[in-house]
């Protein structure tokens, strides 16, 4: 059998092929996408923006508000359609975390106040991100958390 295999060794084609293989990895790791400039394009930035939002939310839950704001700003830059208020989102998430901590200590009234402050910033914020449903009643959430 005399078979010839032709390989396309065009560098641009090989780079494109490599970037396509790495796409999922880069979407889940935006910091690596920033390093690998050859794979950057608007489509992959838009796809990676939700990962930046998730990272920002985690930072805000851990009271790293300024770092969270940076992630949200970058997410907005990568996907302008997100229209996130970076400081508002980070602060509201941080307030929810504070409210949860207060409720866990049995300080329901103070927890409700933190939850209401968070809702003033973001009326659609989930006051108990540990549940699957959207929890938006401050009193109910604080009392449920206190029980557990």
PDB file of C-alpha atoms in Angstrom:
ATOM      1  CA  UNK A   1       0.000   0.000   0.000  1.00  0.00           C
ATOM      2  CA  UNK A   2       1.517   3.262  -1.097  1.00  0.00           C
ATOM      3  CA  UNK A   3      -0.320   5.976   0.808  1.00  0.00           C
ATOM      4  CA  UNK A   4       0.787   9.557   1.052  1.00  0.00           C
ATOM      5  CA  UNK A   5      -0.263  11.730   3.943  1.00  0.00           C
ATOM      6  CA  UNK A   6      -0.114  15.424   3.394  1.00  0.00           C
ATOM      7  CA  UNK A   7       0.322  17.584   6.426  1.00  0.00           C
ATOM      8  CA  UNK A   8      -0.569  21.223   6.488  1.00  0.00           C
ATOM      9  CA  UNK A   9       2.441  22.769   8.188  1.00  0.00           C
ATOM     10  CA  UNK A  10       1.342  26.339   7.643  1.00  0.00           C
ATOM     11  CA  UNK A  11       2.211  28.096  10.960  1.00  0.00           C
ATOM     12  CA  UNK A  12      -1.015  30.122  11.019  1.00  0.00           C
ATOM     13  CA  UNK A  13      -3.060  26.953  10.533  1.00  0.00           C
ATOM     14  CA  UNK A  14      -1.148  25.185  13.312  1.00  0.00           C
ATOM     15  CA  UNK A  15      -1.655  28.093  15.716  1.00  0.00           C
ATOM     16  CA  UNK A  16      -5.373  28.166  14.926  1.00  0.00           C
ATOM     17  CA  UNK A  17      -5.590  24.406  15.432  1.00  0.00           C
ATOM     18  CA  UNK A  18      -3.789  24.661  18.783  1.00  0.00           C
ATOM     19  CA  UNK A  19      -5.981  27.524  19.969  1.00  0.00           C
ATOM     20  CA  UNK A  20      -9.113  25.594  18.997  1.00  0.00           C
ATOM     21  CA  UNK A  21      -7.892  22.610  21.037  1.00  0.00           C
ATOM     22  CA  UNK A  22      -7.242  24.886  24.039  1.00  0.00           C
ATOM     23  CA  UNK A  23     -10.494  26.841  23.816  1.00  0.00           C
ATOM     24  CA  UNK A  24     -12.337  25.119  26.703  1.00  0.00           C
ATOM     25  CA  UNK A  25      -9.246  25.255  28.888  1.00  0.00           C
ATOM     26  CA  UNK A  26      -8.767  28.975  28.201  1.00  0.00           C
ATOM     27  CA  UNK A  27     -12.435  29.803  28.803  1.00  0.00           C
ATOM     28  CA  UNK A  28     -12.220  28.189  32.247  1.00  0.00           C
ATOM     29  CA  UNK A  29      -8.891  29.875  33.010  1.00  0.00           C
ATOM     30  CA  UNK A  30      -9.046  33.515  31.901  1.00  0.00           C
ATOM     31  CA  UNK A  31      -5.653  34.254  33.477  1.00  0.00           C
ATOM     32  CA  UNK A  32      -4.082  31.759  31.026  1.00  0.00           C
ATOM     33  CA  UNK A  33      -6.023  33.337  28.155  1.00  0.00           C
ATOM     34  CA  UNK A  34      -4.463  36.684  29.057  1.00  0.00           C
ATOM     35  CA  UNK A  35      -1.003  35.116  28.842  1.00  0.00           C
ATOM     36  CA  UNK A  36      -1.621  33.377  25.500  1.00  0.00           C
ATOM     37  CA  UNK A  37      -2.127  36.414  23.315  1.00  0.00           C
ATOM     38  CA  UNK A  38      -2.028  34.417  20.078  1.00  0.00           C
ATOM     39  CA  UNK A  39      -5.350  32.741  21.035  1.00  0.00           C
ATOM     40  CA  UNK A  40      -7.149  35.946  21.992  1.00  0.00           C
ATOM     41  CA  UNK A  41     -10.170  37.086  20.028  1.00  0.00           C
ATOM     42  CA  UNK A  42     -13.508  38.711  20.844  1.00  0.00           C
ATOM     43  CA  UNK A  43     -15.414  35.420  20.659  1.00  0.00           C
ATOM     44  CA  UNK A  44     -13.258  33.697  23.286  1.00  0.00           C
ATOM     45  CA  UNK A  45     -13.272  36.801  25.500  1.00  0.00           C
ATOM     46  CA  UNK A  46     -17.079  36.775  25.485  1.00  0.00           C
ATOM     47  CA  UNK A  47     -17.094  33.051  26.297  1.00  0.00           C
ATOM     48  CA  UNK A  48     -14.604  33.527  29.175  1.00  0.00           C
ATOM     49  CA  UNK A  49     -16.350  36.551  30.738  1.00  0.00           C
ATOM     50  CA  UNK A  50     -18.781  34.423  32.831  1.00  0.00           C
ATOM     51  CA  UNK A  51     -15.780  32.682  34.404  1.00  0.00           C
ATOM     52  CA  UNK A  52     -14.440  36.090  35.427  1.00  0.00           C
ATOM     53  CA  UNK A  53     -17.833  36.883  36.966  1.00  0.00           C
ATOM     54  CA  UNK A  54     -17.780  33.611  38.935  1.00  0.00           C
ATOM     55  CA  UNK A  55     -14.248  34.349  40.136  1.00  0.00           C
ATOM     56  CA  UNK A  56     -15.315  37.862  41.155  1.00  0.00           C
ATOM     57  CA  UNK A  57     -18.305  36.515  43.066  1.00  0.00           C
ATOM     58  CA  UNK A  58     -16.067  34.077  44.938  1.00  0.00           C
ATOM     59  CA  UNK A  59     -13.635  36.867  45.789  1.00  0.00           C
ATOM     60  CA  UNK A  60     -16.492  39.055  47.056  1.00  0.00           C
ATOM     61  CA  UNK A  61     -17.811  36.189  49.214  1.00  0.00           C
ATOM     62  CA  UNK A  62     -14.325  35.993  50.730  1.00  0.00           C
ATOM     63  CA  UNK A  63     -14.358  39.742  51.455  1.00  0.00           C
ATOM     64  CA  UNK A  64     -11.782  40.499  48.760  1.00  0.00           C
ATOM     65  CA  UNK A  65     -13.926  43.292  47.378  1.00  0.00           C
ATOM     66  CA  UNK A  66     -11.245  45.209  45.450  1.00  0.00           C
ATOM     67  CA  UNK A  67     -10.050  42.041  43.705  1.00  0.00           C
ATOM     68  CA  UNK A  68     -13.679  41.194  42.912  1.00  0.00           C
ATOM     69  CA  UNK A  69     -14.186  44.659  41.400  1.00  0.00           C
ATOM     70  CA  UNK A  70     -11.158  44.063  39.145  1.00  0.00           C
ATOM     71  CA  UNK A  71     -12.628  40.761  37.921  1.00  0.00           C
ATOM     72  CA  UNK A  72     -16.017  42.361  37.244  1.00  0.00           C
ATOM     73  CA  UNK A  73     -14.369  45.262  35.392  1.00  0.00           C
ATOM     74  CA  UNK A  74     -12.462  42.811  33.215  1.00  0.00           C
ATOM     75  CA  UNK A  75     -15.637  40.796  32.567  1.00  0.00           C
ATOM     76  CA  UNK A  76     -17.349  44.009  31.407  1.00  0.00           C
ATOM     77  CA  UNK A  77     -14.396  44.793  29.158  1.00  0.00           C
ATOM     78  CA  UNK A  78     -14.419  41.311  27.632  1.00  0.00           C
ATOM     79  CA  UNK A  79     -18.197  41.294  27.195  1.00  0.00           C
ATOM     80  CA  UNK A  80     -19.711  44.800  27.285  1.00  0.00           C
ATOM     81  CA  UNK A  81     -23.219  43.329  27.119  1.00  0.00           C
ATOM     82  CA  UNK A  82     -22.862  42.146  30.736  1.00  0.00           C
ATOM     83  CA  UNK A  83     -23.252  45.707  32.060  1.00  0.00           C
ATOM     84  CA  UNK A  84     -22.189  44.756  35.596  1.00  0.00           C
ATOM     85  CA  UNK A  85     -21.867  47.446  38.248  1.00  0.00           C
ATOM     86  CA  UNK A  86     -18.535  46.147  39.606  1.00  0.00           C
ATOM     87  CA  UNK A  87     -18.499  47.936  42.974  1.00  0.00           C
ATOM     88  CA  UNK A  88     -22.207  47.398  43.540  1.00  0.00           C
ATOM     89  CA  UNK A  89     -22.032  43.687  42.750  1.00  0.00           C
ATOM     90  CA  UNK A  90     -18.967  43.128  44.939  1.00  0.00           C
ATOM     91  CA  UNK A  91     -20.409  45.118  47.845  1.00  0.00           C
ATOM     92  CA  UNK A  92     -23.822  43.445  47.688  1.00  0.00           C
ATOM     93  CA  UNK A  93     -22.260  39.971  47.709  1.00  0.00           C
ATOM     94  CA  UNK A  94     -20.049  40.962  50.618  1.00  0.00           C
ATOM     95  CA  UNK A  95     -23.082  42.284  52.524  1.00  0.00           C
ATOM     96  CA  UNK A  96     -24.909  38.990  51.962  1.00  0.00           C
ATOM     97  CA  UNK A  97     -21.911  37.119  53.354  1.00  0.00           C
ATOM     98  CA  UNK A  98     -21.926  39.385  56.423  1.00  0.00           C
ATOM     99  CA  UNK A  99     -25.676  38.821  56.819  1.00  0.00           C
ATOM    100  CA  UNK A 100     -25.220  35.064  56.655  1.00  0.00           C
ATOM    101  CA  UNK A 101     -22.496  35.184  59.297  1.00  0.00           C
ATOM    102  CA  UNK A 102     -24.703  37.273  61.575  1.00  0.00           C
ATOM    103  CA  UNK A 103     -27.653  34.918  61.115  1.00  0.00           C
ATOM    104  CA  UNK A 104     -25.444  31.939  61.930  1.00  0.00           C
ATOM    105  CA  UNK A 105     -24.568  33.666  65.213  1.00  0.00           C
ATOM    106  CA  UNK A 106     -28.272  34.156  65.932  1.00  0.00           C
ATOM    107  CA  UNK A 107     -28.206  37.901  65.272  1.00  0.00           C
ATOM    108  CA  UNK A 108     -31.284  37.860  63.048  1.00  0.00           C
ATOM    109  CA  UNK A 109     -32.121  41.574  63.209  1.00  0.00           C
ATOM    110  CA  UNK A 110     -28.580  42.591  62.201  1.00  0.00           C
ATOM    111  CA  UNK A 111     -28.568  39.933  59.463  1.00  0.00           C
ATOM    112  CA  UNK A 112     -31.855  41.236  58.047  1.00  0.00           C
ATOM    113  CA  UNK A 113     -30.365  44.738  57.956  1.00  0.00           C
ATOM    114  CA  UNK A 114     -27.319  43.523  55.980  1.00  0.00           C
ATOM    115  CA  UNK A 115     -29.585  41.640  53.568  1.00  0.00           C
ATOM    116  CA  UNK A 116     -31.713  44.756  53.035  1.00  0.00           C
ATOM    117  CA  UNK A 117     -28.580  46.831  52.388  1.00  0.00           C
ATOM    118  CA  UNK A 118     -27.516  44.278  49.784  1.00  0.00           C
ATOM    119  CA  UNK A 119     -30.959  44.477  48.159  1.00  0.00           C
ATOM    120  CA  UNK A 120     -30.728  48.265  47.972  1.00  0.00           C
ATOM    121  CA  UNK A 121     -27.652  47.795  45.791  1.00  0.00           C
ATOM    122  CA  UNK A 122     -28.942  44.795  43.830  1.00  0.00           C
ATOM    123  CA  UNK A 123     -32.677  44.138  44.082  1.00  0.00           C
ATOM    124  CA  UNK A 124     -32.279  40.666  42.495  1.00  0.00           C
ATOM    125  CA  UNK A 125     -29.493  39.379  44.722  1.00  0.00           C
ATOM    126  CA  UNK A 126     -29.851  35.875  46.109  1.00  0.00           C
ATOM    127  CA  UNK A 127     -29.653  36.180  49.883  1.00  0.00           C
ATOM    128  CA  UNK A 128     -28.844  32.506  50.323  1.00  0.00           C
ATOM    129  CA  UNK A 129     -26.612  31.321  47.481  1.00  0.00           C
ATOM    130  CA  UNK A 130     -26.360  27.867  49.106  1.00  0.00           C
ATOM    131  CA  UNK A 131     -29.893  26.993  47.975  1.00  0.00           C
ATOM    132  CA  UNK A 132     -30.984  26.315  44.402  1.00  0.00           C
ATOM    133  CA  UNK A 133     -33.911  28.729  44.474  1.00  0.00           C
ATOM    134  CA  UNK A 134     -33.711  32.507  44.565  1.00  0.00           C
ATOM    135  CA  UNK A 135     -34.077  33.570  48.187  1.00  0.00           C
ATOM    136  CA  UNK A 136     -35.003  37.235  48.443  1.00  0.00           C
ATOM    137  CA  UNK A 137     -36.956  37.582  51.705  1.00  0.00           C
ATOM    138  CA  UNK A 138     -34.487  38.905  54.318  1.00  0.00           C
ATOM    139  CA  UNK A 139     -36.478  37.810  57.372  1.00  0.00           C
ATOM    140  CA  UNK A 140     -37.153  34.304  56.067  1.00  0.00           C
ATOM    141  CA  UNK A 141     -33.544  33.764  55.002  1.00  0.00           C
ATOM    142  CA  UNK A 142     -32.114  35.021  58.301  1.00  0.00           C
ATOM    143  CA  UNK A 143     -34.423  32.791  60.324  1.00  0.00           C
ATOM    144  CA  UNK A 144     -33.733  29.728  58.145  1.00  0.00           C
ATOM    145  CA  UNK A 145     -29.995  30.231  58.483  1.00  0.00           C
ATOM    146  CA  UNK A 146     -30.308  30.684  62.245  1.00  0.00           C
ATOM    147  CA  UNK A 147     -32.166  27.337  62.518  1.00  0.00           C
ATOM    148  CA  UNK A 148     -29.448  25.493  60.649  1.00  0.00           C
TER     149      UNK A 148
END
